[in-house]
Amino acid sequence: MARDRQETLLIDPGNRTRVWCRECGRELTDEVSRSRRLGPECDPEPRHGYDRHDVDQEPIPGL
């Protein structure tokens, strides 16, 4: 019996190359970060208009 399932396609909707931070290795999505190849947290030059938002996390149970 043949399966009538379509194969999953992995397509980048923006059709742009993926860029990672030179310091921490995270993928960059912000245009300024992508051009500098440094994420907002790793970039030594302050950015205007960037509001850093840190979230407190609960500890992982059992650790």
PDB file of N, CA and C in Angstrom:
ATOM      1  N   MET A   1       0.852  -1.171   0.000  1.00  0.00           N
ATOM      2  CA  MET A   1       0.000   0.000   0.000  1.00  0.00           C
ATOM      3  C   MET A   1       0.902   1.239   0.000  1.00  0.00           C
ATOM      4  N   ALA A   2       0.719   2.084  -0.958  1.00  0.00           N
ATOM      5  CA  ALA A   2       1.534   3.300  -1.087  1.00  0.00           C
ATOM      6  C   ALA A   2       1.025   4.373  -0.131  1.00  0.00           C
ATOM      7  N   ARG A   3       1.978   5.133   0.396  1.00  0.00           N
ATOM      8  CA  ARG A   3       1.596   6.231   1.285  1.00  0.00           C
ATOM      9  C   ARG A   3       1.406   7.502   0.461  1.00  0.00           C
ATOM     10  N   ASP A   4       0.313   8.203   0.725  1.00  0.00           N
ATOM     11  CA  ASP A   4      -0.001   9.432   0.004  1.00  0.00           C
ATOM     12  C   ASP A   4       0.320  10.650   0.852  1.00  0.00           C
ATOM     13  N   ARG A   5       1.529  10.661   1.409  1.00  0.00           N
ATOM     14  CA  ARG A   5       1.934  11.783   2.252  1.00  0.00           C
ATOM     15  C   ARG A   5       2.956  12.622   1.500  1.00  0.00           C
ATOM     16  N   GLN A   6       2.774  13.919   1.586  1.00  0.00           N
ATOM     17  CA  GLN A   6       3.713  14.821   0.936  1.00  0.00           C
ATOM     18  C   GLN A   6       4.963  14.969   1.799  1.00  0.00           C
ATOM     19  N   GLU A   7       6.107  15.041   1.169  1.00  0.00           N
ATOM     20  CA  GLU A   7       7.369  15.220   1.864  1.00  0.00           C
ATOM     21  C   GLU A   7       7.435  16.640   2.441  1.00  0.00           C
ATOM     22  N   THR A   8       7.948  16.769   3.664  1.00  0.00           N
ATOM     23  CA  THR A   8       8.070  18.070   4.308  1.00  0.00           C
ATOM     24  C   THR A   8       9.145  18.885   3.618  1.00  0.00           C
ATOM     25  N   LEU A   9       8.814  20.129   3.288  1.00  0.00           N
ATOM     26  CA  LEU A   9       9.760  21.016   2.639  1.00  0.00           C
ATOM     27  C   LEU A   9      10.268  22.032   3.654  1.00  0.00           C
ATOM     28  N   LEU A  10      11.581  22.227   3.701  1.00  0.00           N
ATOM     29  CA  LEU A  10      12.165  23.213   4.588  1.00  0.00           C
ATOM     30  C   LEU A  10      12.567  24.416   3.746  1.00  0.00           C
ATOM     31  N   ILE A  11      11.772  25.484   3.850  1.00  0.00           N
ATOM     32  CA  ILE A  11      11.998  26.671   3.045  1.00  0.00           C
ATOM     33  C   ILE A  11      12.106  27.872   3.967  1.00  0.00           C
ATOM     34  N   ASP A  12      13.136  28.697   3.765  1.00  0.00           N
ATOM     35  CA  ASP A  12      13.288  29.933   4.510  1.00  0.00           C
ATOM     36  C   ASP A  12      12.366  30.966   3.864  1.00  0.00           C
ATOM     37  N   PRO A  13      11.336  31.458   4.587  1.00  0.00           N
ATOM     38  CA  PRO A  13      10.380  32.376   3.969  1.00  0.00           C
ATOM     39  C   PRO A  13      11.022  33.683   3.519  1.00  0.00           C
ATOM     40  N   GLY A  14      12.080  34.120   4.195  1.00  0.00           N
ATOM     41  CA  GLY A  14      12.745  35.350   3.806  1.00  0.00           C
ATOM     42  C   GLY A  14      13.761  35.142   2.702  1.00  0.00           C
ATOM     43  N   ASN A  15      14.050  33.886   2.405  1.00  0.00           N
ATOM     44  CA  ASN A  15      15.010  33.513   1.380  1.00  0.00           C
ATOM     45  C   ASN A  15      16.350  34.214   1.580  1.00  0.00           C
ATOM     46  N   ARG A  16      16.808  34.277   2.818  1.00  0.00           N
ATOM     47  CA  ARG A  16      18.083  34.904   3.127  1.00  0.00           C
ATOM     48  C   ARG A  16      18.986  33.894   3.835  1.00  0.00           C
ATOM     49  N   THR A  17      20.278  34.150   3.790  1.00  0.00           N
ATOM     50  CA  THR A  17      21.218  33.230   4.411  1.00  0.00           C
ATOM     51  C   THR A  17      21.156  33.361   5.922  1.00  0.00           C
ATOM     52  N   ARG A  18      21.484  32.279   6.594  1.00  0.00           N
ATOM     53  CA  ARG A  18      21.489  32.277   8.057  1.00  0.00           C
ATOM     54  C   ARG A  18      22.829  32.810   8.534  1.00  0.00           C
ATOM     55  N   VAL A  19      22.794  33.677   9.579  1.00  0.00           N
ATOM     56  CA  VAL A  19      23.999  34.292  10.119  1.00  0.00           C
ATOM     57  C   VAL A  19      24.025  34.033  11.617  1.00  0.00           C
ATOM     58  N   TRP A  20      25.219  33.653  12.127  1.00  0.00           N
ATOM     59  CA  TRP A  20      25.377  33.378  13.547  1.00  0.00           C
ATOM     60  C   TRP A  20      26.341  34.380  14.174  1.00  0.00           C
ATOM     61  N   CYS A  21      26.178  34.621  15.478  1.00  0.00           N
ATOM     62  CA  CYS A  21      27.027  35.531  16.234  1.00  0.00           C
ATOM     63  C   CYS A  21      28.450  34.977  16.306  1.00  0.00           C
ATOM     64  N   ARG A  22      29.449  35.855  16.128  1.00  0.00           N
ATOM     65  CA  ARG A  22      30.852  35.427  16.187  1.00  0.00           C
ATOM     66  C   ARG A  22      31.271  35.065  17.605  1.00  0.00           C
ATOM     67  N   GLU A  23      30.582  35.610  18.621  1.00  0.00           N
ATOM     68  CA  GLU A  23      30.966  35.371  20.008  1.00  0.00           C
ATOM     69  C   GLU A  23      30.258  34.159  20.618  1.00  0.00           C
ATOM     70  N   CYS A  24      28.921  34.175  20.588  1.00  0.00           N
ATOM     71  CA  CYS A  24      28.172  33.123  21.293  1.00  0.00           C
ATOM     72  C   CYS A  24      27.618  32.035  20.374  1.00  0.00           C
ATOM     73  N   GLY A  25      27.575  32.273  19.060  1.00  0.00           N
ATOM     74  CA  GLY A  25      27.124  31.259  18.122  1.00  0.00           C
ATOM     75  C   GLY A  25      25.626  31.183  17.905  1.00  0.00           C
ATOM     76  N   ARG A  26      24.859  32.110  18.500  1.00  0.00           N
ATOM     77  CA  ARG A  26      23.407  32.094  18.289  1.00  0.00           C
ATOM     78  C   ARG A  26      23.053  32.642  16.914  1.00  0.00           C
ATOM     79  N   GLU A  27      21.926  32.174  16.360  1.00  0.00           N
ATOM     80  CA  GLU A  27      21.483  32.673  15.072  1.00  0.00           C
ATOM     81  C   GLU A  27      20.962  34.094  15.238  1.00  0.00           C
ATOM     82  N   LEU A  28      21.319  34.965  14.296  1.00  0.00           N
ATOM     83  CA  LEU A  28      20.937  36.374  14.363  1.00  0.00           C
ATOM     84  C   LEU A  28      19.763  36.649  13.436  1.00  0.00           C
ATOM     85  N   THR A  29      18.787  37.415  13.938  1.00  0.00           N
ATOM     86  CA  THR A  29      17.619  37.758  13.134  1.00  0.00           C
ATOM     87  C   THR A  29      17.507  39.260  12.886  1.00  0.00           C
ATOM     88  N   ASP A  30      18.061  40.075  13.769  1.00  0.00           N
ATOM     89  CA  ASP A  30      18.014  41.526  13.642  1.00  0.00           C
ATOM     90  C   ASP A  30      18.958  41.970  12.525  1.00  0.00           C
ATOM     91  N   GLU A  31      18.536  42.919  11.694  1.00  0.00           N
ATOM     92  CA  GLU A  31      19.355  43.357  10.562  1.00  0.00           C
ATOM     93  C   GLU A  31      20.673  43.978  11.015  1.00  0.00           C
ATOM     94  N   VAL A  32      20.664  44.760  12.100  1.00  0.00           N
ATOM     95  CA  VAL A  32      21.900  45.360  12.611  1.00  0.00           C
ATOM     96  C   VAL A  32      22.843  44.271  13.090  1.00  0.00           C
ATOM     97  N   SER A  33      22.320  43.308  13.811  1.00  0.00           N
ATOM     98  CA  SER A  33      23.135  42.195  14.302  1.00  0.00           C
ATOM     99  C   SER A  33      23.713  41.397  13.143  1.00  0.00           C
ATOM    100  N   ARG A  34      22.892  41.150  12.133  1.00  0.00           N
ATOM    101  CA  ARG A  34      23.344  40.374  10.984  1.00  0.00           C
ATOM    102  C   ARG A  34      24.472  41.094  10.250  1.00  0.00           C
ATOM    103  N   SER A  35      24.389  42.417  10.119  1.00  0.00           N
ATOM    104  CA  SER A  35      25.435  43.141   9.407  1.00  0.00           C
ATOM    105  C   SER A  35      26.727  43.208  10.219  1.00  0.00           C
ATOM    106  N   ARG A  36      26.624  43.297  11.545  1.00  0.00           N
ATOM    107  CA  ARG A  36      27.802  43.344  12.412  1.00  0.00           C
ATOM    108  C   ARG A  36      28.326  41.958  12.766  1.00  0.00           C
ATOM    109  N   ARG A  37      27.488  40.941  12.561  1.00  0.00           N
ATOM    110  CA  ARG A  37      27.795  39.552  12.933  1.00  0.00           C
ATOM    111  C   ARG A  37      28.061  39.407  14.429  1.00  0.00           C
ATOM    112  N   LEU A  38      27.369  40.256  15.202  1.00  0.00           N
ATOM    113  CA  LEU A  38      27.415  40.191  16.661  1.00  0.00           C
ATOM    114  C   LEU A  38      26.006  40.406  17.191  1.00  0.00           C
ATOM    115  N   GLY A  39      25.587  39.571  18.143  1.00  0.00           N
ATOM    116  CA  GLY A  39      24.278  39.744  18.755  1.00  0.00           C
ATOM    117  C   GLY A  39      24.262  40.950  19.679  1.00  0.00           C
ATOM    118  N   PRO A  40      23.081  41.423  20.059  1.00  0.00           N
ATOM    119  CA  PRO A  40      22.966  42.595  20.929  1.00  0.00           C
ATOM    120  C   PRO A  40      23.685  42.425  22.262  1.00  0.00           C
ATOM    121  N   GLU A  41      23.697  41.211  22.808  1.00  0.00           N
ATOM    122  CA  GLU A  41      24.353  40.980  24.094  1.00  0.00           C
ATOM    123  C   GLU A  41      25.871  40.924  23.948  1.00  0.00           C
ATOM    124  N   CYS A  42      26.371  40.545  22.787  1.00  0.00           N
ATOM    125  CA  CYS A  42      27.811  40.376  22.573  1.00  0.00           C
ATOM    126  C   CYS A  42      28.477  41.604  21.954  1.00  0.00           C
ATOM    127  N   ASP A  43      27.691  42.516  21.421  1.00  0.00           N
ATOM    128  CA  ASP A  43      28.223  43.680  20.728  1.00  0.00           C
ATOM    129  C   ASP A  43      28.735  44.707  21.739  1.00  0.00           C
ATOM    130  N   PRO A  44      30.029  45.083  21.684  1.00  0.00           N
ATOM    131  CA  PRO A  44      30.567  46.050  22.640  1.00  0.00           C
ATOM    132  C   PRO A  44      30.054  47.467  22.394  1.00  0.00           C
ATOM    133  N   GLU A  45      29.587  47.761  21.186  1.00  0.00           N
ATOM    134  CA  GLU A  45      29.083  49.095  20.877  1.00  0.00           C
ATOM    135  C   GLU A  45      27.611  49.181  21.279  1.00  0.00           C
ATOM    136  N   PRO A  46      27.253  50.195  22.096  1.00  0.00           N
ATOM    137  CA  PRO A  46      25.845  50.299  22.517  1.00  0.00           C
ATOM    138  C   PRO A  46      24.935  50.584  21.320  1.00  0.00           C
ATOM    139  N   ARG A  47      23.751  50.081  21.416  1.00  0.00           N
ATOM    140  CA  ARG A  47      22.767  50.282  20.347  1.00  0.00           C
ATOM    141  C   ARG A  47      21.676  51.213  20.828  1.00  0.00           C
ATOM    142  N   HIS A  48      21.221  52.033  19.933  1.00  0.00           N
ATOM    143  CA  HIS A  48      20.116  52.942  20.243  1.00  0.00           C
ATOM    144  C   HIS A  48      18.816  52.287  19.804  1.00  0.00           C
ATOM    145  N   GLY A  49      17.814  52.369  20.657  1.00  0.00           N
ATOM    146  CA  GLY A  49      16.518  51.803  20.321  1.00  0.00           C
ATOM    147  C   GLY A  49      16.376  50.333  20.658  1.00  0.00           C
ATOM    148  N   TYR A  50      17.407  49.737  21.256  1.00  0.00           N
ATOM    149  CA  TYR A  50      17.314  48.329  21.639  1.00  0.00           C
ATOM    150  C   TYR A  50      17.001  48.259  23.114  1.00  0.00           C
ATOM    151  N   ASP A  51      15.893  47.646  23.443  1.00  0.00           N
ATOM    152  CA  ASP A  51      15.468  47.511  24.830  1.00  0.00           C
ATOM    153  C   ASP A  51      15.684  46.062  25.254  1.00  0.00           C
ATOM    154  N   ARG A  52      16.668  45.824  26.088  1.00  0.00           N
ATOM    155  CA  ARG A  52      16.954  44.464  26.537  1.00  0.00           C
ATOM    156  C   ARG A  52      15.887  44.026  27.526  1.00  0.00           C
ATOM    157  N   HIS A  53      15.409  42.830  27.358  1.00  0.00           N
ATOM    158  CA  HIS A  53      14.339  42.308  28.196  1.00  0.00           C
ATOM    159  C   HIS A  53      14.785  40.967  28.771  1.00  0.00           C
ATOM    160  N   ASP A  54      15.190  40.979  30.038  1.00  0.00           N
ATOM    161  CA  ASP A  54      15.592  39.744  30.701  1.00  0.00           C
ATOM    162  C   ASP A  54      14.399  39.174  31.462  1.00  0.00           C
ATOM    163  N   VAL A  55      14.262  37.858  31.417  1.00  0.00           N
ATOM    164  CA  VAL A  55      13.141  37.187  32.062  1.00  0.00           C
ATOM    165  C   VAL A  55      13.689  36.297  33.174  1.00  0.00           C
ATOM    166  N   ASP A  56      13.116  36.436  34.374  1.00  0.00           N
ATOM    167  CA  ASP A  56      13.511  35.556  35.472  1.00  0.00           C
ATOM    168  C   ASP A  56      12.928  34.173  35.222  1.00  0.00           C
ATOM    169  N   GLN A  57      13.712  33.154  35.520  1.00  0.00           N
ATOM    170  CA  GLN A  57      13.250  31.788  35.302  1.00  0.00           C
ATOM    171  C   GLN A  57      13.264  31.029  36.612  1.00  0.00           C
ATOM    172  N   GLU A  58      12.314  30.120  36.715  1.00  0.00           N
ATOM    173  CA  GLU A  58      12.259  29.236  37.873  1.00  0.00           C
ATOM    174  C   GLU A  58      13.352  28.183  37.712  1.00  0.00           C
ATOM    175  N   PRO A  59      13.952  27.723  38.825  1.00  0.00           N
ATOM    176  CA  PRO A  59      14.963  26.670  38.702  1.00  0.00           C
ATOM    177  C   PRO A  59      14.331  25.369  38.197  1.00  0.00           C
ATOM    178  N   ILE A  60      15.123  24.577  37.519  1.00  0.00           N
ATOM    179  CA  ILE A  60      14.651  23.305  36.992  1.00  0.00           C
ATOM    180  C   ILE A  60      14.514  22.335  38.168  1.00  0.00           C
ATOM    181  N   PRO A  61      13.342  21.722  38.324  1.00  0.00           N
ATOM    182  CA  PRO A  61      13.156  20.783  39.424  1.00  0.00           C
ATOM    183  C   PRO A  61      14.104  19.593  39.322  1.00  0.00           C
ATOM    184  N   GLY A  62      14.654  19.207  40.433  1.00  0.00           N
ATOM    185  CA  GLY A  62      15.508  18.037  40.476  1.00  0.00           C
ATOM    186  C   GLY A  62      16.991  18.314  40.283  1.00  0.00           C
ATOM    187  N   LEU A  63      17.331  19.586  40.042  1.00  0.00           N
ATOM    188  CA  LEU A  63      18.754  19.884  39.859  1.00  0.00           C
ATOM    189  C   LEU A  63      19.294  20.647  41.047  1.00  0.00           C
TER     190      LEU A  63
END
